């Protein structure tokens, strides 16, 4: 099973560093050395899409990106306090899979570096 091989070294401990509904990880109760660049997934409801159910949406796509940075630099970028970018999973060149953001949350994909 994938869950048995995924490493959670950089996954934020949501029991110790929780988010309230609507909060973003990078602005609220950061955990040092972990990926904090994410927020709640939400499902839009209503015709104006203003009402939102936080934590009720599920991923429907798998997007694979290639980074030009080596694994160590990618970790550094994703765990910096000023970071505005993250990913749910990173696969190292040796095949190791690391989780940075739980599937329950939305990872940020905008970079200012």
mmCIF file of N, CA and C in Angstrom:
data_model
loop_
_atom_site.group_PDB
_atom_site.id
_atom_site.type_symbol
_atom_site.label_atom_id
_atom_site.label_comp_id
_atom_site.label_asym_id
_atom_site.label_seq_id
_atom_site.Cartn_x
_atom_site.Cartn_y
_atom_site.Cartn_z
ATOM 1 N N UNK A 1 0.826 -1.181 0.000
ATOM 2 C CA UNK A 1 0.000 0.000 0.000
ATOM 3 C C UNK A 1 0.869 1.242 0.000
ATOM 4 N N UNK A 2 0.415 2.282 -0.708
ATOM 5 C CA UNK A 2 1.169 3.525 -0.774
ATOM 6 C C UNK A 2 1.362 4.140 0.604
ATOM 7 N N UNK A 3 0.363 4.073 1.445
ATOM 8 C CA UNK A 3 0.460 4.664 2.781
ATOM 9 C C UNK A 3 1.606 4.064 3.591
ATOM 10 N N UNK A 4 1.976 2.838 3.311
ATOM 11 C CA UNK A 4 3.050 2.184 4.041
ATOM 12 C C UNK A 4 4.429 2.654 3.621
ATOM 13 N N UNK A 5 4.564 3.228 2.427
ATOM 14 C CA UNK A 5 5.870 3.649 1.935
ATOM 15 C C UNK A 5 6.063 5.162 1.912
ATOM 16 N N UNK A 6 5.010 5.922 2.115
ATOM 17 C CA UNK A 6 5.112 7.379 2.102
ATOM 18 C C UNK A 6 5.750 7.854 3.391
ATOM 19 N N UNK A 7 6.742 8.730 3.259
ATOM 20 C CA UNK A 7 7.423 9.293 4.424
ATOM 21 C C UNK A 7 6.779 10.620 4.781
ATOM 22 N N UNK A 8 6.518 10.816 6.052
ATOM 23 C CA UNK A 8 5.829 12.018 6.525
ATOM 24 C C UNK A 8 6.759 13.002 7.237
ATOM 25 N N UNK A 9 8.052 12.977 6.888
ATOM 26 C CA UNK A 9 9.057 13.813 7.550
ATOM 27 C C UNK A 9 8.685 15.301 7.563
ATOM 28 N N UNK A 10 8.016 15.774 6.508
ATOM 29 C CA UNK A 10 7.761 17.208 6.357
ATOM 30 C C UNK A 10 6.283 17.554 6.505
ATOM 31 N N UNK A 11 5.487 16.585 6.938
ATOM 32 C CA UNK A 11 4.047 16.796 7.117
ATOM 33 C C UNK A 11 3.799 17.474 8.460
ATOM 34 N N UNK A 12 3.084 18.563 8.439
ATOM 35 C CA UNK A 12 2.768 19.300 9.649
ATOM 36 C C UNK A 12 1.883 18.462 10.575
ATOM 37 N N UNK A 13 2.146 18.525 11.885
ATOM 38 C CA UNK A 13 1.364 17.807 12.890
ATOM 39 C C UNK A 13 0.109 18.626 13.195
ATOM 40 N N UNK A 14 -1.003 18.249 12.590
ATOM 41 C CA UNK A 14 -2.232 19.033 12.720
ATOM 42 C C UNK A 14 -2.862 18.906 14.104
ATOM 43 N N UNK A 15 -2.471 17.907 14.894
ATOM 44 C CA UNK A 15 -2.969 17.829 16.271
ATOM 45 C C UNK A 15 -2.284 18.892 17.138
ATOM 46 N N UNK A 16 -0.991 19.090 16.924
ATOM 47 C CA UNK A 16 -0.240 20.085 17.696
ATOM 48 C C UNK A 16 -0.354 21.487 17.114
ATOM 49 N N UNK A 17 -0.542 21.584 15.786
ATOM 50 C CA UNK A 17 -0.593 22.871 15.099
ATOM 51 C C UNK A 17 -1.838 22.916 14.207
ATOM 52 N N UNK A 18 -3.009 22.959 14.815
ATOM 53 C CA UNK A 18 -4.255 22.881 14.035
ATOM 54 C C UNK A 18 -4.581 24.182 13.305
ATOM 55 N N UNK A 19 -5.469 24.071 12.339
ATOM 56 C CA UNK A 19 -6.045 25.232 11.657
ATOM 57 C C UNK A 19 -7.514 25.304 12.021
ATOM 58 N N UNK A 20 -8.026 26.514 12.136
ATOM 59 C CA UNK A 20 -9.467 26.690 12.237
ATOM 60 C C UNK A 20 -10.004 26.764 10.815
ATOM 61 N N UNK A 21 -11.288 26.495 10.638
ATOM 62 C CA UNK A 21 -11.881 26.539 9.307
ATOM 63 C C UNK A 21 -11.598 27.878 8.650
ATOM 64 N N UNK A 22 -11.089 27.806 7.420
ATOM 65 C CA UNK A 22 -10.820 29.004 6.650
ATOM 66 C C UNK A 22 -9.417 29.549 6.810
ATOM 67 N N UNK A 23 -8.667 29.067 7.784
ATOM 68 C CA UNK A 23 -7.318 29.576 7.992
ATOM 69 C C UNK A 23 -6.334 28.912 7.038
ATOM 70 N N UNK A 24 -5.221 29.612 6.816
ATOM 71 C CA UNK A 24 -4.138 29.087 6.004
ATOM 72 C C UNK A 24 -2.967 28.722 6.896
ATOM 73 N N UNK A 25 -2.251 27.685 6.537
ATOM 74 C CA UNK A 25 -1.144 27.203 7.359
ATOM 75 C C UNK A 25 0.011 28.163 7.475
ATOM 76 N N UNK A 26 0.264 28.939 6.426
ATOM 77 C CA UNK A 26 1.429 29.817 6.463
ATOM 78 C C UNK A 26 1.218 31.044 7.341
ATOM 79 N N UNK A 27 -0.014 31.355 7.678
ATOM 80 C CA UNK A 27 -0.283 32.539 8.486
ATOM 81 C C UNK A 27 -0.743 32.209 9.898
ATOM 82 N N UNK A 28 -0.945 30.934 10.202
ATOM 83 C CA UNK A 28 -1.528 30.556 11.475
ATOM 84 C C UNK A 28 -0.729 29.453 12.151
ATOM 85 N N UNK A 29 -0.158 29.764 13.317
ATOM 86 C CA UNK A 29 0.412 28.713 14.160
ATOM 87 C C UNK A 29 1.353 27.785 13.395
ATOM 88 N N UNK A 30 2.375 28.371 12.765
ATOM 89 C CA UNK A 30 3.308 27.607 11.925
ATOM 90 C C UNK A 30 4.059 26.546 12.726
ATOM 91 N N UNK A 31 4.407 25.441 12.065
ATOM 92 C CA UNK A 31 5.280 24.446 12.666
ATOM 93 C C UNK A 31 6.643 24.546 11.980
ATOM 94 N N UNK A 32 7.664 24.878 12.740
ATOM 95 C CA UNK A 32 9.013 25.054 12.214
ATOM 96 C C UNK A 32 9.530 23.769 11.593
ATOM 97 N N UNK A 33 10.143 23.901 10.407
ATOM 98 C CA UNK A 33 10.743 22.758 9.729
ATOM 99 C C UNK A 33 9.774 21.883 8.963
ATOM 100 N N UNK A 34 8.502 22.273 8.941
ATOM 101 C CA UNK A 34 7.485 21.495 8.224
ATOM 102 C C UNK A 34 6.884 22.351 7.118
ATOM 103 N N UNK A 35 6.140 21.728 6.223
ATOM 104 C CA UNK A 35 5.457 22.466 5.169
ATOM 105 C C UNK A 35 4.185 23.087 5.755
ATOM 106 N N UNK A 36 4.099 24.420 5.690
ATOM 107 C CA UNK A 36 2.947 25.149 6.227
ATOM 108 C C UNK A 36 2.144 25.854 5.134
ATOM 109 N N UNK A 37 2.514 25.653 3.880
ATOM 110 C CA UNK A 37 1.916 26.410 2.791
ATOM 111 C C UNK A 37 0.738 25.645 2.195
ATOM 112 N N UNK A 38 -0.407 25.740 2.867
ATOM 113 C CA UNK A 38 -1.625 25.058 2.440
ATOM 114 C C UNK A 38 -2.809 25.664 3.162
ATOM 115 N N UNK A 39 -3.989 25.343 2.722
ATOM 116 C CA UNK A 39 -5.200 25.716 3.443
ATOM 117 C C UNK A 39 -6.268 24.661 3.211
ATOM 118 N N UNK A 40 -7.438 24.891 3.806
ATOM 119 C CA UNK A 40 -8.527 23.919 3.687
ATOM 120 C C UNK A 40 -9.027 23.820 2.255
ATOM 121 N N UNK A 41 -9.334 22.623 1.834
ATOM 122 C CA UNK A 41 -10.104 22.454 0.605
ATOM 123 C C UNK A 41 -11.532 22.867 0.952
ATOM 124 N N UNK A 42 -12.216 23.442 0.006
ATOM 125 C CA UNK A 42 -13.611 23.770 0.281
ATOM 126 C C UNK A 42 -14.467 23.463 -0.927
ATOM 127 N N UNK A 43 -15.700 23.156 -0.633
ATOM 128 C CA UNK A 43 -16.682 22.898 -1.677
ATOM 129 C C UNK A 43 -17.585 24.118 -1.731
ATOM 130 N N UNK A 44 -17.690 24.703 -2.917
ATOM 131 C CA UNK A 44 -18.561 25.869 -3.083
ATOM 132 C C UNK A 44 -20.003 25.385 -3.168
ATOM 133 N N UNK A 45 -20.886 26.087 -2.504
ATOM 134 C CA UNK A 45 -22.309 25.755 -2.565
ATOM 135 C C UNK A 45 -23.102 27.023 -2.815
ATOM 136 N N UNK A 46 -24.257 26.889 -3.347
ATOM 137 C CA UNK A 46 -25.111 28.036 -3.623
ATOM 138 C C UNK A 46 -24.809 28.649 -4.979
ATOM 139 N N UNK A 47 -25.767 29.364 -5.539
ATOM 140 C CA UNK A 47 -25.611 29.931 -6.880
ATOM 141 C C UNK A 47 -24.510 30.996 -6.955
ATOM 142 N N UNK A 48 -24.266 31.710 -5.875
ATOM 143 C CA UNK A 48 -23.242 32.755 -5.904
ATOM 144 C C UNK A 48 -21.878 32.232 -5.452
ATOM 145 N N UNK A 49 -21.812 30.983 -5.056
ATOM 146 C CA UNK A 49 -20.593 30.309 -4.612
ATOM 147 C C UNK A 49 -19.926 31.008 -3.425
ATOM 148 N N UNK A 50 -20.687 31.781 -2.666
ATOM 149 C CA UNK A 50 -20.115 32.470 -1.509
ATOM 150 C C UNK A 50 -20.111 31.594 -0.264
ATOM 151 N N UNK A 51 -21.116 30.728 -0.130
ATOM 152 C CA UNK A 51 -21.157 29.822 1.010
ATOM 153 C C UNK A 51 -20.215 28.664 0.732
ATOM 154 N N UNK A 52 -19.377 28.316 1.727
ATOM 155 C CA UNK A 52 -18.403 27.258 1.498
ATOM 156 C C UNK A 52 -18.437 26.253 2.634
ATOM 157 N N UNK A 53 -18.292 25.009 2.288
ATOM 158 C CA UNK A 53 -18.167 23.947 3.275
ATOM 159 C C UNK A 53 -16.701 23.555 3.341
ATOM 160 N N UNK A 54 -16.023 23.966 4.393
ATOM 161 C CA UNK A 54 -14.598 23.675 4.517
ATOM 162 C C UNK A 54 -14.362 22.217 4.841
ATOM 163 N N UNK A 55 -13.333 21.651 4.233
ATOM 164 C CA UNK A 55 -12.981 20.265 4.488
ATOM 165 C C UNK A 55 -13.910 19.264 3.847
ATOM 166 N N UNK A 56 -14.799 19.718 2.977
ATOM 167 C CA UNK A 56 -15.783 18.821 2.367
ATOM 168 C C UNK A 56 -15.448 18.468 0.925
ATOM 169 N N UNK A 57 -14.412 19.062 0.334
ATOM 170 C CA UNK A 57 -14.066 18.793 -1.056
ATOM 171 C C UNK A 57 -13.051 17.659 -1.122
ATOM 172 N N UNK A 58 -13.012 16.998 -2.251
ATOM 173 C CA UNK A 58 -12.076 15.903 -2.457
ATOM 174 C C UNK A 58 -11.293 16.144 -3.739
ATOM 175 N N UNK A 59 -10.028 15.724 -3.770
ATOM 176 C CA UNK A 59 -9.255 15.907 -5.004
ATOM 177 C C UNK A 59 -9.847 15.100 -6.147
ATOM 178 N N UNK A 60 -9.811 15.686 -7.337
ATOM 179 C CA UNK A 60 -10.322 14.976 -8.513
ATOM 180 C C UNK A 60 -9.266 14.863 -9.606
ATOM 181 N N UNK A 61 -8.121 15.501 -9.420
ATOM 182 C CA UNK A 61 -7.053 15.453 -10.406
ATOM 183 C C UNK A 61 -5.745 15.057 -9.748
ATOM 184 N N UNK A 62 -4.877 14.468 -10.538
ATOM 185 C CA UNK A 62 -3.499 14.232 -10.137
ATOM 186 C C UNK A 62 -2.644 14.999 -11.133
ATOM 187 N N UNK A 63 -1.887 15.970 -10.633
ATOM 188 C CA UNK A 63 -1.023 16.779 -11.481
ATOM 189 C C UNK A 63 0.418 16.453 -11.124
ATOM 190 N N UNK A 64 1.178 16.073 -12.116
ATOM 191 C CA UNK A 64 2.583 15.755 -11.884
ATOM 192 C C UNK A 64 3.430 16.901 -12.424
ATOM 193 N N UNK A 65 4.323 17.411 -11.574
ATOM 194 C CA UNK A 65 5.232 18.481 -11.970
ATOM 195 C C UNK A 65 6.655 17.959 -11.903
ATOM 196 N N UNK A 66 7.511 18.560 -12.680
ATOM 197 C CA UNK A 66 8.944 18.275 -12.593
ATOM 198 C C UNK A 66 9.615 19.534 -12.066
ATOM 199 N N UNK A 67 10.395 19.403 -10.999
ATOM 200 C CA UNK A 67 11.132 20.553 -10.486
ATOM 201 C C UNK A 67 12.573 20.445 -10.950
ATOM 202 N N UNK A 68 13.170 21.586 -11.251
ATOM 203 C CA UNK A 68 14.578 21.572 -11.656
ATOM 204 C C UNK A 68 15.481 21.531 -10.437
ATOM 205 N N UNK A 69 14.916 21.813 -9.273
ATOM 206 C CA UNK A 69 15.704 21.795 -8.036
ATOM 207 C C UNK A 69 15.923 20.364 -7.570
ATOM 208 N N UNK A 70 17.062 20.124 -6.957
ATOM 209 C CA UNK A 70 17.325 18.824 -6.339
ATOM 210 C C UNK A 70 16.402 18.663 -5.130
ATOM 211 N N UNK A 71 16.265 17.438 -4.638
ATOM 212 C CA UNK A 71 15.343 17.146 -3.540
ATOM 213 C C UNK A 71 15.604 18.037 -2.325
ATOM 214 N N UNK A 72 16.859 18.184 -1.922
ATOM 215 C CA UNK A 72 17.186 18.984 -0.738
ATOM 216 C C UNK A 72 16.737 20.435 -0.905
ATOM 217 N N UNK A 73 16.895 20.999 -2.107
ATOM 218 C CA UNK A 73 16.472 22.379 -2.363
ATOM 219 C C UNK A 73 14.946 22.465 -2.368
ATOM 220 N N UNK A 74 14.286 21.453 -2.899
ATOM 221 C CA UNK A 74 12.825 21.431 -2.889
ATOM 222 C C UNK A 74 12.310 21.431 -1.454
ATOM 223 N N UNK A 75 12.907 20.610 -0.590
ATOM 224 C CA UNK A 75 12.530 20.596 0.831
ATOM 225 C C UNK A 75 12.737 21.974 1.431
ATOM 226 N N UNK A 76 13.864 22.595 1.143
ATOM 227 C CA UNK A 76 14.171 23.924 1.668
ATOM 228 C C UNK A 76 13.115 24.941 1.232
ATOM 229 N N UNK A 77 12.747 24.912 -0.030
ATOM 230 C CA UNK A 77 11.747 25.846 -0.543
ATOM 231 C C UNK A 77 10.389 25.613 0.113
ATOM 232 N N UNK A 78 9.971 24.367 0.221
ATOM 233 C CA UNK A 78 8.647 24.052 0.771
ATOM 234 C C UNK A 78 8.545 24.311 2.267
ATOM 235 N N UNK A 79 9.668 24.341 2.988
ATOM 236 C CA UNK A 79 9.614 24.483 4.451
ATOM 237 C C UNK A 79 10.082 25.851 4.941
ATOM 238 N N UNK A 80 10.438 26.756 4.033
ATOM 239 C CA UNK A 80 10.833 28.106 4.448
ATOM 240 C C UNK A 80 9.629 28.889 4.944
ATOM 241 N N UNK A 81 9.866 29.781 5.893
ATOM 242 C CA UNK A 81 8.775 30.592 6.430
ATOM 243 C C UNK A 81 8.160 31.492 5.369
ATOM 244 N N UNK A 82 8.962 31.986 4.429
ATOM 245 C CA UNK A 82 8.449 32.891 3.395
ATOM 246 C C UNK A 82 7.887 32.158 2.176
ATOM 247 N N UNK A 83 7.872 30.843 2.208
ATOM 248 C CA UNK A 83 7.442 30.058 1.063
ATOM 249 C C UNK A 83 5.981 30.300 0.709
ATOM 250 N N UNK A 84 5.712 30.313 -0.591
ATOM 251 C CA UNK A 84 4.332 30.407 -1.082
ATOM 252 C C UNK A 84 4.022 29.249 -2.020
ATOM 253 N N UNK A 85 4.810 28.185 -1.923
ATOM 254 C CA UNK A 85 4.621 27.051 -2.823
ATOM 255 C C UNK A 85 4.756 25.748 -2.041
ATOM 256 N N UNK A 86 4.032 24.738 -2.475
ATOM 257 C CA UNK A 86 4.100 23.423 -1.834
ATOM 258 C C UNK A 86 3.554 22.385 -2.798
ATOM 259 N N UNK A 87 3.574 21.159 -2.374
ATOM 260 C CA UNK A 87 2.983 20.050 -3.130
ATOM 261 C C UNK A 87 2.555 19.007 -2.116
ATOM 262 N N UNK A 88 1.638 18.172 -2.513
ATOM 263 C CA UNK A 88 1.212 17.116 -1.602
ATOM 264 C C UNK A 88 2.309 16.071 -1.429
ATOM 265 N N UNK A 89 2.931 15.672 -2.524
ATOM 266 C CA UNK A 89 3.952 14.629 -2.489
ATOM 267 C C UNK A 89 5.146 15.051 -3.337
ATOM 268 N N UNK A 90 6.320 14.603 -2.937
ATOM 269 C CA UNK A 90 7.538 14.770 -3.734
ATOM 270 C C UNK A 90 8.208 13.403 -3.807
ATOM 271 N N UNK A 91 8.614 13.032 -5.014
ATOM 272 C CA UNK A 91 9.316 11.764 -5.201
ATOM 273 C C UNK A 91 10.778 12.083 -5.463
ATOM 274 N N UNK A 92 11.654 11.584 -4.607
ATOM 275 C CA UNK A 92 13.093 11.784 -4.755
ATOM 276 C C UNK A 92 13.602 10.905 -5.906
ATOM 277 N N UNK A 93 14.785 11.211 -6.405
ATOM 278 C CA UNK A 93 15.342 10.437 -7.521
ATOM 279 C C UNK A 93 15.600 8.979 -7.153
ATOM 280 N N UNK A 94 15.696 8.685 -5.854
ATOM 281 C CA UNK A 94 15.888 7.285 -5.430
ATOM 282 C C UNK A 94 14.552 6.540 -5.289
ATOM 283 N N UNK A 95 13.440 7.227 -5.585
ATOM 284 C CA UNK A 95 12.123 6.598 -5.534
ATOM 285 C C UNK A 95 11.370 6.800 -4.229
ATOM 286 N N UNK A 96 12.012 7.420 -3.237
ATOM 287 C CA UNK A 96 11.329 7.680 -1.959
ATOM 288 C C UNK A 96 10.235 8.721 -2.153
ATOM 289 N N UNK A 97 9.077 8.469 -1.545
ATOM 290 C CA UNK A 97 7.929 9.368 -1.651
ATOM 291 C C UNK A 97 7.750 10.079 -0.312
ATOM 292 N N UNK A 98 7.726 11.411 -0.350
ATOM 293 C CA UNK A 98 7.562 12.222 0.852
ATOM 294 C C UNK A 98 6.261 13.010 0.755
ATOM 295 N N UNK A 99 5.503 13.015 1.852
ATOM 296 C CA UNK A 99 4.272 13.794 1.914
ATOM 297 C C UNK A 99 4.585 15.127 2.590
ATOM 298 N N UNK A 100 4.189 16.224 1.932
ATOM 299 C CA UNK A 100 4.367 17.561 2.484
ATOM 300 C C UNK A 100 3.044 18.152 2.958
ATOM 301 N N UNK A 101 1.958 17.839 2.268
ATOM 302 C CA UNK A 101 0.629 18.359 2.607
ATOM 303 C C UNK A 101 -0.352 17.200 2.566
ATOM 304 N N UNK A 102 -1.164 17.081 3.598
ATOM 305 C CA UNK A 102 -2.191 16.049 3.637
ATOM 306 C C UNK A 102 -3.189 16.246 2.503
ATOM 307 N N UNK A 103 -3.752 15.149 2.012
ATOM 308 C CA UNK A 103 -4.761 15.223 0.956
ATOM 309 C C UNK A 103 -6.001 15.999 1.381
ATOM 310 N N UNK A 104 -6.200 16.158 2.691
ATOM 311 C CA UNK A 104 -7.360 16.897 3.198
ATOM 312 C C UNK A 104 -7.252 18.394 2.942
ATOM 313 N N UNK A 105 -6.046 18.866 2.598
ATOM 314 C CA UNK A 105 -5.806 20.298 2.427
ATOM 315 C C UNK A 105 -5.363 20.598 1.003
ATOM 316 N N UNK A 106 -5.428 21.860 0.640
ATOM 317 C CA UNK A 106 -5.033 22.306 -0.687
ATOM 318 C C UNK A 106 -3.620 22.850 -0.619
ATOM 319 N N UNK A 107 -2.715 22.299 -1.408
ATOM 320 C CA UNK A 107 -1.329 22.771 -1.459
ATOM 321 C C UNK A 107 -1.258 23.995 -2.362
ATOM 322 N N UNK A 108 -0.366 24.924 -2.024
ATOM 323 C CA UNK A 108 -0.180 26.121 -2.842
ATOM 324 C C UNK A 108 0.806 25.852 -3.950
ATOM 325 N N UNK A 109 0.543 26.386 -5.131
ATOM 326 C CA UNK A 109 1.411 26.133 -6.274
ATOM 327 C C UNK A 109 1.906 27.416 -6.919
ATOM 328 N N UNK A 110 1.951 28.491 -6.174
ATOM 329 C CA UNK A 110 2.453 29.756 -6.688
ATOM 330 C C UNK A 110 3.825 30.008 -6.075
ATOM 331 N N UNK A 111 4.784 30.352 -6.885
ATOM 332 C CA UNK A 111 6.134 30.561 -6.377
ATOM 333 C C UNK A 111 6.568 32.004 -6.575
ATOM 334 N N UNK A 112 7.280 32.530 -5.584
ATOM 335 C CA UNK A 112 7.862 33.868 -5.710
ATOM 336 C C UNK A 112 9.377 33.793 -5.716
ATOM 337 N N UNK A 113 9.932 32.592 -5.796
ATOM 338 C CA UNK A 113 11.384 32.423 -5.789
ATOM 339 C C UNK A 113 11.947 32.669 -7.167
#
